[in-house]
Amino acid sequence: MRALTTVPLSANTLAVSELPDPTPGEGELLVDGIAVGVCGTDREIARGDYGWAPPGEERLVLGHESLGRVREAPSGSGFAAGDLVVGVVRRPDPEPCGACAHGEFDMCRNGKYTEHGIKEIHGFCSEQWTCEAEYAVKLDPRLEQVGMLLEPTTVVTKAWEQVERIGARAWFEPKSVLVTGAGPIGLLAALLGMQRGLDVHVLDMVTEGPKPQLVKDLGATYHHDDILTVTDKVRPDIVIEATGVGPVIFGALANTASYGIVVLTGVSSGGRELPVDTGALNRSIVLENDAVVGSVNANLRHYADGAAALAKADPDWLRRLVTRRVPLADFAEAFEAQKDDVKVAITLS
Ligand SMILES: [Zn+2]
């Protein structure tokens, strides 16, 4: 079978490799790959900035935003041939730490977890793959075109869970949410905000391309002003931050409504300094009982919540998030950023 592979930490080593067909182990599904989504992490790995091959191997199969169809399933696994499935990205560390021992491997404390397509386990960008049944998630059959959006959706179902758990420390009836960044994470965060009946606002820089209309078609409000203008107008109870851009983050932190909750999901590159009035920022966070939390990755319950959220969403709106579909042979195109990209997918069948 063919798979998209790379030598981690070596730039320009992406290639379609011929690998032996995988054989499912005990309790594992054999899956025909349909597509994988490509994200910033994949581009970092492709540039040679990040990633780990499995121990003793030179190359890593890429792809963590999976979608496939079950070819063979062990009896009693809850899966059958033909089911649409997604493989969970992370596996608990072998030790395991306390969080991993409790199934919360997204909160791993020792960093020794492994991740398909990123850290020490092969990814899903191959014509066939295997997956332990307990780490496979069944999707509604109507998600055949868009199921590769589940993994980014799990990142936002976890972020929303953080909001709800932190909010529950006192009386909490939020009305408005500001999502910063209208990439796939931001748009999916906005979708989940609409599903919760909130007044949803999305801030991004662009004025053209598909993003403003995707926001409007959700019933949310699109903004492209600077962060302070938008926070003055909206006074958000909740901010889901998906840009990783310093001035946006600090603008959001300082200008929530009282009891504001900010969830940071964007990863910034370091090395940029920004003048910040730390005294005023501290004052606003303390005097308003504000909370700020970082959130990354997702565990099994976030996958289940994500699959349910996608099944409820308008399938045409979800389809419009996948703005380009590139066959495996043309993989290089999927790694070139193009104007008007939202989510780019590599198709495997
Ligand atoms: Zn752990």
PDB file of N, CA and C in Angstrom, residues 8 34 63 77 83 102 111 118 121 139 166 182 269 275-276 282 293 318 326 338 340:
ATOM      1  N   PRO A   8      11.394  12.698  10.088  1.00  0.00           N
ATOM      2  CA  PRO A   8      11.209  13.804  11.022  1.00  0.00           C
ATOM      3  C   PRO A   8      12.508  14.590  11.236  1.00  0.00           C
ATOM      4  N   ILE A  34      -9.841   6.859   3.817  1.00  0.00           N
ATOM      5  CA  ILE A  34     -10.632   7.676   2.877  1.00  0.00           C
ATOM      6  C   ILE A  34      -9.910   9.001   2.638  1.00  0.00           C
ATOM      7  N   GLY A  63      -0.133  12.169   9.137  1.00  0.00           N
ATOM      8  CA  GLY A  63      -1.601  12.180   9.141  1.00  0.00           C
ATOM      9  C   GLY A  63      -2.203  11.839  10.484  1.00  0.00           C
ATOM     10  N   SER A  77     -16.532  -6.270  18.819  1.00  0.00           N
ATOM     11  CA  SER A  77     -15.811  -4.996  18.980  1.00  0.00           C
ATOM     12  C   SER A  77     -16.758  -3.803  18.923  1.00  0.00           C
ATOM     13  N   ASP A  83     -18.392   0.470   8.443  1.00  0.00           N
ATOM     14  CA  ASP A  83     -18.545   1.619   9.353  1.00  0.00           C
ATOM     15  C   ASP A  83     -17.533   2.714   9.007  1.00  0.00           C
ATOM     16  N   HIS A 102      -6.110   7.468  34.315  1.00  0.00           N
ATOM     17  CA  HIS A 102      -7.538   7.746  34.439  1.00  0.00           C
ATOM     18  C   HIS A 102      -8.185   8.057  33.089  1.00  0.00           C
ATOM     19  N   GLY A 111       4.594  13.817  29.599  1.00  0.00           N
ATOM     20  CA  GLY A 111       4.996  14.063  28.207  1.00  0.00           C
ATOM     21  C   GLY A 111       5.453  12.825  27.460  1.00  0.00           C
ATOM     22  N   ILE A 118       2.558  11.930  14.541  1.00  0.00           N
ATOM     23  CA  ILE A 118       3.308  13.056  15.118  1.00  0.00           C
ATOM     24  C   ILE A 118       4.486  12.535  15.953  1.00  0.00           C
ATOM     25  N   ILE A 121       4.337   6.985  16.640  1.00  0.00           N
ATOM     26  CA  ILE A 121       3.451   5.969  16.036  1.00  0.00           C
ATOM     27  C   ILE A 121       3.030   6.489  14.658  1.00  0.00           C
ATOM     28  N   LEU A 139     -18.508   7.133  13.161  1.00  0.00           N
ATOM     29  CA  LEU A 139     -19.145   8.383  12.729  1.00  0.00           C
ATOM     30  C   LEU A 139     -20.471   8.101  12.050  1.00  0.00           C
ATOM     31  N   ILE A 166     -15.051  25.232  34.267  1.00  0.00           N
ATOM     32  CA  ILE A 166     -14.553  26.402  34.999  1.00  0.00           C
ATOM     33  C   ILE A 166     -15.735  27.313  35.357  1.00  0.00           C
ATOM     34  N   ALA A 182     -10.569  32.553  12.364  1.00  0.00           N
ATOM     35  CA  ALA A 182     -11.622  31.844  11.612  1.00  0.00           C
ATOM     36  C   ALA A 182     -11.030  30.739  10.746  1.00  0.00           C
ATOM     37  N   SER A 269       4.579  30.925  18.137  1.00  0.00           N
ATOM     38  CA  SER A 269       6.027  30.744  18.100  1.00  0.00           C
ATOM     39  C   SER A 269       6.600  31.794  19.041  1.00  0.00           C
ATOM     40  N   PRO A 275       4.921  44.886  24.479  1.00  0.00           N
ATOM     41  CA  PRO A 275       4.728  45.643  25.719  1.00  0.00           C
ATOM     42  C   PRO A 275       3.316  45.409  26.262  1.00  0.00           C
ATOM     43  N   VAL A 276       3.232  44.955  27.500  1.00  0.00           N
ATOM     44  CA  VAL A 276       1.933  44.672  28.114  1.00  0.00           C
ATOM     45  C   VAL A 276       1.906  45.345  29.479  1.00  0.00           C
ATOM     46  N   ASN A 282      -3.437  42.138  35.404  1.00  0.00           N
ATOM     47  CA  ASN A 282      -3.655  41.409  36.655  1.00  0.00           C
ATOM     48  C   ASN A 282      -4.878  41.950  37.395  1.00  0.00           C
ATOM     49  N   VAL A 293      -7.233  29.617  30.647  1.00  0.00           N
ATOM     50  CA  VAL A 293      -6.761  28.229  30.665  1.00  0.00           C
ATOM     51  C   VAL A 293      -6.235  27.851  29.280  1.00  0.00           C
ATOM     52  N   LEU A 318     -20.493  22.019   6.716  1.00  0.00           N
ATOM     53  CA  LEU A 318     -19.252  21.282   7.010  1.00  0.00           C
ATOM     54  C   LEU A 318     -18.456  21.026   5.729  1.00  0.00           C
ATOM     55  N   VAL A 326      -6.960  16.970  -2.274  1.00  0.00           N
ATOM     56  CA  VAL A 326      -5.795  16.697  -3.123  1.00  0.00           C
ATOM     57  C   VAL A 326      -5.533  15.190  -3.088  1.00  0.00           C
ATOM     58  N   GLN A 338      -2.699  28.090   0.218  1.00  0.00           N
ATOM     59  CA  GLN A 338      -3.296  28.861  -0.876  1.00  0.00           C
ATOM     60  C   GLN A 338      -4.335  29.799  -0.306  1.00  0.00           C
ATOM     61  N   ASP A 340      -7.659  31.507   0.428  1.00  0.00           N
ATOM     62  CA  ASP A 340      -9.011  30.956   0.594  1.00  0.00           C
ATOM     63  C   ASP A 340      -9.034  29.521   1.135  1.00  0.00           C
TER      64      ASP A 340
END
